[in-house]
Each structure stands twice: as C-alpha cells, then as structure tokens.
GROMACS .gro file of C-alpha atoms in nm:
model
  423
    1MET     CA    1  18.792   1.113  10.175
    2GLN     CA    2  18.620   1.004   9.853
    3LYS     CA    3  18.757   0.654   9.904
    4ILE     CA    4  18.576   0.624  10.234
    5ARG     CA    5  18.211   0.609  10.129
    6ALA     CA    6  18.094   0.408  10.420
    7LEU     CA    7  18.265   0.290  10.732
    8ILE     CA    8  18.010   0.021  10.773
    9ALA     CA    9  17.805  -0.093  10.474
   10SER     CA   10  17.562  -0.320  10.659
   11PRO     CA   11  17.365  -0.313  10.982
   12ARG     CA   12  17.556  -0.423  11.287
   13VAL     CA   13  17.551  -0.377  11.665
   14LEU     CA   14  17.742  -0.098  11.826
   15ARG     CA   15  17.840  -0.142  12.189
   16ILE     CA   16  17.930   0.169  12.382
   17LYS     CA   17  18.053   0.165  12.746
   18SER     CA   18  17.994   0.486  12.936
   19ASN     CA   19  17.979   0.576  13.301
   20GLY     CA   20  17.964   0.209  13.407
   21TRP     CA   21  17.668   0.130  13.169
   22LEU     CA   22  17.664  -0.075  12.848
   23TYR     CA   23  17.465   0.073  12.562
   24LYS     CA   24  17.362  -0.150  12.269
   25CYS     CA   25  17.247   0.004  11.939
   26ALA     CA   26  17.167  -0.179  11.615
   27GLY     CA   27  17.073  -0.108  11.258
   28ILE     CA   28  17.315   0.187  11.229
   29ARG     CA   29  17.466   0.295  10.901
   30TRP     CA   30  17.758   0.521  10.934
   31MET     CA   31  17.819   0.749  10.634
   32MET     CA   32  18.085   1.009  10.561
   33SER     CA   33  17.993   1.333  10.383
   34GLU     CA   34  18.233   1.418  10.099
   35GLU     CA   35  18.189   1.788  10.152
   36SER     CA   36  18.209   1.834  10.524
   37GLY     CA   37  18.352   1.514  10.653
   38ASN     CA   38  18.083   1.504  10.919
   39VAL     CA   39  17.958   1.178  11.049
   40LEU     CA   40  17.586   1.114  10.972
   41THR     CA   41  17.385   0.843  11.121
   42LYS     CA   42  17.034   0.708  11.088
   43PRO     CA   43  16.823   0.714  11.410
   44LEU     CA   44  16.933   0.462  11.664
   45LYS     CA   45  16.727   0.149  11.674
   46ARG     CA   46  16.635   0.031  12.023
   47VAL     CA   47  16.737  -0.325  12.106
   48GLU     CA   48  16.491  -0.512  12.328
   49GLU     CA   49  16.690  -0.721  12.571
   50GLY     CA   50  16.615  -0.868  12.911
   51ASN     CA   51  16.785  -0.746  13.226
   52GLY     CA   52  16.833  -0.400  13.075
   53GLU     CA   53  16.717  -0.060  13.193
   54SER     CA   54  16.601   0.243  12.991
   55GLY     CA   55  16.878   0.497  12.969
   56GLU     CA   56  16.910   0.831  12.806
   57ASN     CA   57  16.735   0.878  12.463
   58GLY     CA   58  16.525   0.573  12.531
   59HIS     CA   59  16.814   0.328  12.469
   60ILE     CA   60  16.852   0.007  12.666
   61ARG     CA   61  17.146   0.009  12.897
   62LYS     CA   62  17.278  -0.293  13.077
   63LYS     CA   63  17.474  -0.281  13.395
   64LEU     CA   64  17.811  -0.442  13.400
   65LYS     CA   65  17.863  -0.735  13.637
   66SER     CA   66  18.068  -0.525  13.874
   67ASP     CA   67  17.777  -0.281  13.915
   68VAL     CA   68  17.507  -0.541  13.987
   69GLU     CA   69  17.355  -0.461  14.324
   70GLN     CA   70  17.351  -0.731  14.586
   71THR     CA   71  17.028  -0.854  14.730
   72GLY     CA   72  16.915  -1.010  15.063
   73ASP     CA   73  17.197  -1.102  15.296
   74GLU     CA   74  17.459  -1.016  15.036
   75ARG     CA   75  17.347  -0.651  15.060
   76LYS     CA   76  17.313  -0.654  15.433
   77HIS     CA   77  17.642  -0.815  15.522
   78PRO     CA   78  17.990  -0.790  15.362
   79LYS     CA   79  18.158  -1.107  15.250
   80ARG     CA   80  18.510  -1.147  15.396
   81LYS     CA   81  18.795  -1.398  15.393
   82VAL     CA   82  18.839  -1.537  15.739
   83VAL     CA   83  18.990  -1.826  15.931
   84LEU     CA   84  18.802  -2.035  16.184
   85LEU     CA   85  18.977  -2.212  16.478
   86LEU     CA   86  18.801  -2.545  16.518
   87ALA     CA   87  18.813  -2.801  16.797
   88TYR     CA   88  18.638  -3.134  16.771
   89SER     CA   89  18.624  -3.490  16.900
   90GLY     CA   90  18.655  -3.723  16.609
   91LYS     CA   91  18.469  -4.010  16.764
   92GLY     CA   92  18.173  -4.115  16.548
   93TYR     CA   93  18.297  -3.922  16.235
   94TYR     CA   94  18.468  -4.043  15.923
   95GLY     CA   95  18.737  -3.778  15.935
   96MET     CA   96  18.751  -3.408  15.864
   97GLN     CA   97  18.715  -3.382  15.485
   98ARG     CA   98  18.369  -3.385  15.330
   99ASN     CA   99  18.292  -3.669  15.088
  100ALA     CA  100  18.056  -3.529  14.827
  101GLY     CA  101  17.771  -3.764  14.746
  102SER     CA  102  17.853  -4.000  15.045
  103SER     CA  103  17.601  -3.905  15.303
  104GLN     CA  104  17.628  -4.231  15.506
  105PHE     CA  105  17.987  -4.140  15.609
  106LYS     CA  106  17.936  -3.819  15.812
  107THR     CA  107  18.239  -3.598  15.848
  108ILE     CA  108  18.332  -3.288  16.052
  109GLU     CA  109  18.294  -3.066  15.744
  110ASP     CA  110  17.945  -3.201  15.684
  111GLU     CA  111  17.845  -3.062  16.024
  112LEU     CA  112  18.031  -2.742  15.970
  113VAL     CA  113  17.880  -2.661  15.628
  114THR     CA  114  17.533  -2.734  15.754
  115ALA     CA  115  17.586  -2.492  16.046
  116LEU     CA  116  17.723  -2.223  15.814
  117ILE     CA  117  17.414  -2.240  15.593
  118LYS     CA  118  17.169  -2.248  15.887
  119SER     CA  119  17.349  -1.950  16.045
  120GLY     CA  120  17.321  -1.745  15.722
  121CYS     CA  121  17.695  -1.724  15.673
  122ILE     CA  122  17.699  -1.875  15.322
  123PRO     CA  123  17.440  -1.935  15.047
  124ASP     CA  124  17.275  -2.276  15.023
  125ASN     CA  125  17.454  -2.361  14.697
  126HIS     CA  126  17.797  -2.323  14.854
  127GLY     CA  127  17.733  -2.637  15.053
  128ASP     CA  128  17.729  -2.839  14.728
  129ASP     CA  129  18.047  -2.673  14.590
  130MET     CA  130  18.282  -2.563  14.868
  131LYS     CA  131  18.517  -2.401  14.615
  132LYS     CA  132  18.260  -2.123  14.583
  133MET     CA  133  18.348  -2.005  14.930
  134SER     CA  134  18.727  -2.066  14.879
  135PHE     CA  135  18.719  -2.332  15.153
  136GLN     CA  136  19.048  -2.494  15.262
  137ARG     CA  137  19.160  -2.689  15.567
  138CYS     CA  138  19.505  -2.712  15.725
  139ALA     CA  139  19.489  -3.084  15.772
  140ARG     CA  140  19.255  -3.377  15.681
  141THR     CA  141  19.219  -3.568  16.000
  142ASP     CA  142  19.089  -3.923  15.946
  143LYS     CA  143  18.822  -4.140  16.109
  144GLY     CA  144  18.815  -4.102  16.489
  145VAL     CA  145  19.102  -3.845  16.499
  146SER     CA  146  19.036  -3.530  16.707
  147ALA     CA  147  19.157  -3.174  16.687
  148ALA     CA  148  19.212  -2.892  16.933
  149GLY     CA  149  19.356  -2.643  16.689
  150GLN     CA  150  19.236  -2.715  16.333
  151VAL     CA  151  19.220  -2.404  16.112
  152VAL     CA  152  19.007  -2.358  15.801
  153SER     CA  153  18.997  -2.058  15.562
  154LEU     CA  154  18.683  -1.947  15.377
  155LYS     CA  155  18.473  -1.657  15.259
  156LEU     CA  156  18.158  -1.589  15.454
  157TRP     CA  157  17.903  -1.315  15.524
  158MET     CA  158  18.003  -1.127  15.840
  159ILE     CA  159  17.669  -1.147  16.020
  160GLU     CA  160  17.632  -1.031  16.375
  161ASP     CA  161  17.749  -1.269  16.647
  162VAL     CA  162  17.878  -1.494  16.371
  163LYS     CA  163  18.080  -1.733  16.598
  164GLU     CA  164  17.794  -1.780  16.839
  165LYS     CA  165  17.541  -1.843  16.563
  166ILE     CA  166  17.761  -2.108  16.398
  167ASN     CA  167  17.814  -2.284  16.733
  168SER     CA  168  17.438  -2.281  16.801
  169ASN     CA  169  17.395  -2.507  16.490
  170LEU     CA  170  17.684  -2.737  16.572
  171PRO     CA  171  17.683  -3.049  16.800
  172PRO     CA  172  17.860  -2.999  17.134
  173GLN     CA  173  18.163  -3.207  17.023
  174ILE     CA  174  18.248  -2.955  16.749
  175ARG     CA  175  18.316  -2.595  16.830
  176VAL     CA  176  18.440  -2.280  16.658
  177LEU     CA  177  18.671  -2.126  16.922
  178GLY     CA  178  18.809  -1.838  16.721
  179LEU     CA  179  18.759  -1.621  16.406
  180LYS     CA  180  19.003  -1.384  16.241
  181ARG     CA  181  19.018  -1.179  15.920
  182VAL     CA  182  19.292  -1.270  15.673
  183THR     CA  183  19.420  -1.148  15.338
  184GLY     CA  184  19.210  -1.223  15.032
  185GLY     CA  185  19.459  -1.473  14.896
  186PHE     CA  186  19.512  -1.659  15.218
  187ASN     CA  187  19.503  -2.041  15.193
  188SER     CA  188  19.514  -2.227  15.524
  189LYS     CA  189  19.688  -2.528  15.379
  190ASN     CA  190  19.947  -2.353  15.167
  191SER     CA  191  20.017  -2.086  15.425
  192CYS     CA  192  20.079  -2.332  15.705
  193ASP     CA  193  20.447  -2.369  15.802
  194ALA     CA  194  20.419  -2.658  16.049
  195ARG     CA  195  20.174  -2.876  16.236
  196THR     CA  196  20.190  -3.003  16.593
  197TYR     CA  197  20.017  -3.330  16.690
  198SER     CA  198  19.982  -3.517  17.016
  199TYR     CA  199  19.921  -3.883  17.076
  200LEU     CA  200  19.770  -4.007  17.390
  201LEU     CA  201  19.839  -4.372  17.471
  202PRO     CA  202  19.833  -4.606  17.773
  203THR     CA  203  20.189  -4.654  17.898
  204VAL     CA  204  20.139  -5.030  17.886
  205ALA     CA  205  20.234  -4.987  17.521
  206PHE     CA  206  20.596  -4.963  17.641
  207ALA     CA  207  20.573  -5.276  17.857
  208PRO     CA  208  20.793  -5.581  17.771
  209LYS     CA  209  20.638  -5.798  17.505
  210ASP     CA  210  20.572  -6.076  17.749
  211TYR     CA  211  20.372  -5.849  17.981
  212ASP     CA  212  20.014  -5.966  18.049
  213THR     CA  213  19.798  -5.696  17.882
  214GLN     CA  214  19.495  -5.823  18.068
  215ASN     CA  215  19.644  -5.641  18.367
  216SER     CA  216  19.726  -5.324  18.178
  217ALA     CA  217  19.571  -5.099  18.438
  218ALA     CA  218  19.832  -5.201  18.691
  219PHE     CA  219  20.129  -5.113  18.471
  220ARG     CA  220  20.341  -4.812  18.552
  221LEU     CA  221  20.618  -4.675  18.326
  222GLU     CA  222  20.969  -4.674  18.485
  223PRO     CA  223  21.173  -4.351  18.447
  224GLU     CA  224  21.456  -4.541  18.272
  225THR     CA  225  21.212  -4.675  18.015
  226LEU     CA  226  21.075  -4.320  17.952
  227GLN     CA  227  21.431  -4.197  17.897
  228ARG     CA  228  21.488  -4.466  17.637
  229VAL     CA  229  21.162  -4.388  17.469
  230ASN     CA  230  21.261  -4.022  17.440
  231ARG     CA  231  21.609  -4.111  17.301
  232LEU     CA  232  21.440  -4.310  17.027
  233PHE     CA  233  21.187  -4.036  16.955
  234GLY     CA  234  21.469  -3.779  16.954
  235SER     CA  235  21.642  -3.965  16.671
  236TYR     CA  236  21.354  -3.868  16.443
  237LYS     CA  237  21.446  -3.502  16.470
  238GLY     CA  238  21.588  -3.347  16.151
  239THR     CA  239  21.528  -3.441  15.789
  240HIS     CA  240  21.488  -3.807  15.701
  241ASN     CA  241  21.352  -4.017  15.422
  242PHE     CA  242  21.018  -4.149  15.555
  243HIS     CA  243  20.915  -4.358  15.252
  244ASN     CA  244  20.877  -4.659  15.482
  245PHE     CA  245  20.633  -4.470  15.708
  246THR     CA  246  20.363  -4.431  15.449
  247SER     CA  247  20.209  -4.628  15.163
  248GLN     CA  248  20.277  -4.608  14.790
  249LYS     CA  249  20.585  -4.379  14.823
  250ALA     CA  250  20.898  -4.465  14.635
  251ALA     CA  251  21.234  -4.463  14.820
  252ARG     CA  252  21.373  -4.196  14.586
  253ASP     CA  253  21.060  -3.977  14.582
  254PRO     CA  254  21.180  -3.633  14.704
  255SER     CA  255  20.845  -3.574  14.875
  256ALA     CA  256  20.926  -3.862  15.116
  257ARG     CA  257  21.190  -3.644  15.285
  258ARG     CA  258  21.029  -3.467  15.584
  259TYR     CA  259  21.168  -3.230  15.851
  260ILE     CA  260  21.080  -3.305  16.217
  261THR     CA  261  21.157  -3.034  16.471
  262GLU     CA  262  21.027  -3.198  16.790
  263MET     CA  263  20.918  -3.540  16.921
  264THR     CA  264  20.897  -3.621  17.289
  265CYS     CA  265  20.698  -3.827  17.536
  266GLY     CA  266  20.575  -3.644  17.848
  267GLU     CA  267  20.557  -3.758  18.205
  268PRO     CA  268  20.294  -4.029  18.274
  269PHE     CA  269  19.967  -3.946  18.444
  270VAL     CA  270  19.676  -4.156  18.567
  271ARG     CA  271  19.316  -4.130  18.435
  272GLY     CA  272  19.074  -4.361  18.612
  273ASP     CA  273  19.293  -4.664  18.697
  274THR     CA  274  19.506  -4.651  18.387
  275GLU     CA  275  19.837  -4.471  18.333
  276PHE     CA  276  19.866  -4.262  18.017
  277ALA     CA  277  20.137  -4.054  17.854
  278GLU     CA  278  20.123  -3.788  17.576
  279ILE     CA  279  20.359  -3.781  17.284
  280THR     CA  280  20.412  -3.455  17.109
  281VAL     CA  281  20.554  -3.422  16.753
  282ARG     CA  282  20.600  -3.115  16.532
  283GLY     CA  283  20.708  -3.105  16.175
  284GLN     CA  284  20.662  -2.907  15.853
  285SER     CA  285  20.420  -3.164  15.717
  286PHE     CA  286  20.345  -3.534  15.754
  287MET     CA  287  20.259  -3.806  15.508
  288MET     CA  288  19.975  -4.051  15.528
  289HIS     CA  289  20.019  -4.273  15.842
  290GLN     CA  290  20.360  -4.117  15.911
  291ILE     CA  291  20.311  -4.024  16.279
  292ARG     CA  292  20.135  -4.349  16.372
  293LYS     CA  293  20.416  -4.549  16.212
  294MET     CA  294  20.683  -4.337  16.384
  295ILE     CA  295  20.519  -4.420  16.721
  296GLY     CA  296  20.449  -4.781  16.618
  297LEU     CA  297  20.815  -4.852  16.538
  298VAL     CA  298  20.941  -4.704  16.862
  299ILE     CA  299  20.686  -4.911  17.062
  300ALA     CA  300  20.808  -5.222  16.878
  301VAL     CA  301  21.171  -5.150  16.957
  302VAL     CA  302  21.105  -5.074  17.324
  303LYS     CA  303  20.902  -5.389  17.367
  304GLY     CA  304  21.187  -5.590  17.211
  305TYR     CA  305  21.049  -5.693  16.866
  306SER     CA  306  21.340  -5.521  16.688
  307GLY     CA  307  21.668  -5.353  16.768
  308ASP     CA  308  21.744  -4.986  16.786
  309GLU     CA  309  21.920  -4.998  16.447
  310VAL     CA  310  21.590  -5.046  16.266
  311LEU     CA  311  21.520  -4.674  16.282
  312LYS     CA  312  21.826  -4.581  16.078
  313ARG     CA  313  21.757  -4.873  15.842
  314SER     CA  314  21.403  -4.746  15.788
  315TRP     CA  315  21.532  -4.421  15.648
  316GLY     CA  316  21.742  -4.597  15.382
  317GLU     CA  317  21.624  -4.716  15.043
  318GLU     CA  318  21.550  -5.073  15.138
  319LYS     CA  319  21.194  -5.172  15.233
  320VAL     CA  320  21.128  -5.201  15.606
  321ASP     CA  321  20.800  -5.332  15.756
  322VAL     CA  322  20.690  -5.060  15.997
  323PRO     CA  323  20.383  -5.124  16.221
  324LYS     CA  324  20.123  -4.854  16.247
  325ALA     CA  325  19.984  -4.760  16.593
  326PRO     CA  326  19.605  -4.715  16.636
  327GLY     CA  327  19.451  -4.381  16.536
  328LEU     CA  328  19.248  -4.332  16.852
  329GLY     CA  329  19.491  -4.119  17.047
  330LEU     CA  330  19.595  -3.887  16.770
  331VAL     CA  331  19.502  -3.516  16.809
  332LEU     CA  332  19.590  -3.218  16.588
  333GLU     CA  333  19.708  -2.974  16.849
  334LYS     CA  334  19.812  -2.666  16.661
  335VAL     CA  335  19.897  -2.534  16.313
  336HIS     CA  336  20.163  -2.269  16.269
  337PHE     CA  337  20.170  -1.960  16.037
  338ASP     CA  338  20.512  -1.810  16.109
  339ARG     CA  339  20.576  -1.664  15.759
  340TYR     CA  340  20.228  -1.521  15.737
  341ASN     CA  341  20.255  -1.359  16.077
  342LYS     CA  342  20.596  -1.210  15.998
  343ARG     CA  343  20.465  -1.052  15.679
  344PHE     CA  344  20.115  -0.946  15.777
  345GLY     CA  345  20.086  -0.978  16.154
  346GLY     CA  346  20.245  -0.638  16.223
  347ASP     CA  347  20.118  -0.432  15.927
  348GLY     CA  348  19.841  -0.273  16.131
  349LEU     CA  349  19.568  -0.414  15.901
  350HIS     CA  350  19.571  -0.783  15.974
  351GLU     CA  351  19.568  -1.001  16.283
  352CYS     CA  352  19.848  -1.236  16.389
  353LEU     CA  353  19.730  -1.593  16.357
  354GLU     CA  354  19.808  -1.682  16.714
  355TRP     CA  355  19.536  -1.797  16.957
  356THR     CA  356  19.664  -1.689  17.295
  357GLU     CA  357  19.327  -1.552  17.396
  358GLU     CA  358  19.158  -1.879  17.311
  359GLU     CA  359  19.405  -2.105  17.502
  360GLN     CA  360  19.167  -2.146  17.800
  361ALA     CA  361  18.879  -2.241  17.574
  362ILE     CA  362  19.099  -2.489  17.388
  363LEU     CA  363  19.213  -2.655  17.711
  364ALA     CA  364  18.854  -2.665  17.844
  365PHE     CA  365  18.733  -2.831  17.525
  366LYS     CA  366  19.011  -3.096  17.545
  367GLU     CA  367  18.926  -3.171  17.906
  368GLU     CA  368  18.556  -3.197  17.833
  369HIS     CA  369  18.542  -3.371  17.500
  370ILE     CA  370  18.874  -3.505  17.362
  371TYR     CA  371  19.058  -3.660  17.659
  372PRO     CA  372  18.747  -3.828  17.808
  373SER     CA  373  18.652  -3.977  17.471
  374ILE     CA  374  19.004  -4.122  17.411
  375VAL     CA  375  19.042  -4.258  17.767
  376LYS     CA  376  18.692  -4.409  17.777
  377THR     CA  377  18.724  -4.570  17.438
  378GLU     CA  378  19.068  -4.709  17.517
  379CYS     CA  379  18.957  -4.853  17.845
  380GLN     CA  380  18.641  -5.008  17.702
  381GLU     CA  381  18.768  -5.132  17.370
  382GLY     CA  382  19.138  -5.186  17.435
  383SER     CA  383  19.256  -5.068  17.092
  384MET     CA  384  19.621  -5.049  17.195
  385ALA     CA  385  19.620  -5.399  17.349
  386SER     CA  386  19.452  -5.537  17.037
  387TRP     CA  387  19.712  -5.369  16.822
  388MET     CA  388  20.003  -5.493  17.030
  389ALA     CA  389  19.881  -5.848  16.979
  390THR     CA  390  19.957  -5.803  16.601
  391LEU     CA  391  20.320  -5.694  16.646
  392PRO     CA  392  20.459  -6.056  16.621
  393ILE     CA  393  20.341  -6.078  16.257
  394HIS     CA  394  20.585  -5.798  16.158
  395ASP     CA  395  20.934  -5.907  16.037
  396PHE     CA  396  21.070  -5.546  16.008
  397GLU     CA  397  21.228  -5.648  15.678
  398ALA     CA  398  20.967  -5.650  15.403
  399THR     CA  399  20.615  -5.511  15.427
  400ALA     CA  400  20.393  -5.754  15.619
  401THR     CA  401  20.082  -5.862  15.443
  402GLY     CA  402  19.774  -5.725  15.610
  403ALA     CA  403  19.507  -5.461  15.603
  404GLN     CA  404  19.689  -5.199  15.808
  405ASP     CA  405  19.750  -4.957  15.515
  406LYS     CA  406  19.416  -5.006  15.351
  407ASP     CA  407  19.237  -4.748  15.562
  408ARG     CA  408  19.210  -4.393  15.435
  409GLY     CA  409  19.479  -4.142  15.521
  410GLN     CA  410  19.419  -3.946  15.835
  411ASP     CA  411  19.514  -3.613  15.713
  412ASP     CA  412  19.674  -3.498  15.404
  413ASP     CA  413  19.797  -3.142  15.438
  414GLU     CA  414  19.960  -3.138  15.098
  415GLU     CA  415  19.668  -3.288  14.908
  416GLY     CA  416  19.752  -3.501  14.612
  417ASN     CA  417  20.103  -3.534  14.749
  418GLY     CA  418  20.025  -3.768  15.031
  419SER     CA  419  20.143  -3.533  15.292
  420ASP     CA  420  20.010  -3.471  15.642
  421SER     CA  421  19.778  -3.748  15.582
  422ALA     CA  422  19.727  -4.050  15.793
  423LEU     CA  423  19.936  -3.966  16.087
   0.00000   0.00000   0.00000
C-alpha cells in the first residue's frame, strides 16, 4: 500500500454514469491512507456545462441521448416504419425518383415529400435528406411512366387519419391507397421478390409493316396474329442473358441474366375508336429499358423487320440491335413480397403485404387517371406510330446509332446495378 501514494496525481475529470444520468466532476485528487486504506477525496468541484441539470449534491448531471425527451409532434405521435401503397399517373412528371437540387424536373417523390411535410408526418429537414426517414422505393419509374401498385417504405409519425391527410396535400393524379406497419429493418427495394408491369399499346403496333398508320383506328388484331404474339412473348419465360436489352451491360456480366415468370398479351378491347391490348410481364427484376426492348423486338418480328430467330440470337454474346418501344403505355402494376409474407405475415405481429382490400380502389384509380391518360395521349400524339416509323433504321445486327438509349432509365429496382430500370 505504501507504493500507492496517489491513484491520480493531477486534476482530471471523472465521469460517473448512474441511473441513466451522467455526472461530471473535476479537480479531484484521490489519495490513499497508509494506515486505513480508506479513500479520501477533496470536495467535488462543480462543472458548469450547458444542457445539464442540477442533480444530487449540487452536481451537474447530463441526460444520455436515449433519455432525451421528445418535443412537439415527436412527443405526441410515435414514429413507426411503414409502407405506403402508391398509385399515380406519370404524365407531366420526370419519373418517380427525386432529383435533389433539380427543381425544374418535378418528380412523383417531390410531390410525396411535400405532402408528408405539410401533413405533419415528417420533420421539415427530412425533405432535404430522405435517408433520415429511411425512405426507399420498390422501383424507379421514369418520365411519363405510371404506377398502380408502387410501394415505398419509410419512417413517419403516426398522426391521426394519416392516409387521408397525406392525400389532402397531393394532386388528384397521385394517391396513397394503402398503409401498413412493417418490421424496423424492412427495405421495400431489397425485400421485393418480383415486379409485375403492364404495357398498354394500340394493336396497330402488330400490323404488317406496309400498313398505313394514318388509318390506325380502323385496324383490328386477328386471333392468329395474337397467338403468334403470345408465342413470341412466351419464349422470354425463364432465365436469359438480356445484355442486348439494356445499355452499357457487358455480355458476360452476371447481372444481365434475368428470370421472367410470365409475359402475355391479353385480348384486344376498344377505347374510343382505337383498339388496344395490354401486355403483362412479371420477373424478379428488370434492367434499364429491358421491358420496352422486349416488347419492341417482338413488334419488329411480327411486323416482318426480322425473323423469329433474332430472339435466341439476342440472348447470345454477340451484339444485337434491339429497338425500344415508347414509354407511354408502361405501368408498374404490382410488387411482390413473398419471402417477407412467409416469414412475418403470419407471426401475429405484422401484416401481410398483400392489398386485396385495396383492389377496388386500385382499379378505380386506373380507370380514372391511368388508362384515360395513356389512351388520350396515344390518340393525340401517336407515339406508337412515330416510333414504328423508326423501325427501318434498325439492322438487328449491331447497335443502330441514335438517341434511343440516351434517356434516363425508367426504373432501377437494384440501384447502381442497372436493374428494374428503364423498362
């Protein structure tokens, strides 16, 4: 004990954590008595420090971060991780994803974030940094592309009538149709197993290449042609190398291999004077421009610009020039969370991420906002007819020079990996 004259020979700060409070004391000299071994200390010196509170014996105590009381809306309403089911018409917007610092290109997320702030669901500063609310989307739909079943995950304050208040601050062509609680670590993009898209197009797209498109309203699709269309779409099912169906993807890049579970064209129907048909495709994920090029290549084959064998050739390593259909008719129909539902959907604590109760609202929104916008724009602007006029420039051998792939990807579910992007 004689060797231990002083545990601390100079003044220093002592920090003591007790009962959730942090005590700070300074100027203490700890001495050891040779005779008794008792610890003797000089009187504690009070440390003046902001954000502290007077504790016992007049010392300053500072609450730990976990004990800081919330104020305002944070105290009134709990913050929870949720998913929102979104439906929107993409006409007039530059896609889904927000472009920070680019206010002239308004996106769906710009409108959503503004509505969340106005509704009191998130703090103002979360609008500048969406990571603060753990925001993530299932798919990044591009300019003009619509959605009937987009899902985003985020943390927000659970205010009363939250869905109604958000919608009251959104334009009519964007709606929150559903809201569900999810696990704290849920990520809508990473937890998504598959996406289903539809593509609405005038059936004149499958007319022979010498058909007069000025008379497109009079065209009607023959059953035999529809059967051939579906045979070609059916060949996409399974796993293939789709490096020719996107841009800047090498033939041996493993990420170019994609799994398609369904692709069909439904029975034609007439809107106004024009006949339309809806193509449905489901896959695990899609690369930038992939769906539009899958459709574009089938249209080119049916019209006679290339033979059926071009599809198999396009999955090989050689470069094939694949035309890209217009983006107007593309709609994100549904996103699937099969693994999440199997693990958490029946645990009694979490909800299954299925939207059966919202099906009528989804259909009503499509009939009111999505279909009329696509049909009206197509009939007025003739985007399909204009695109078909460019098909003769494609040689289906090497990539044709042009501006087709210079537009931004339409949705990129696997961000940074070029997946689920331009569809």
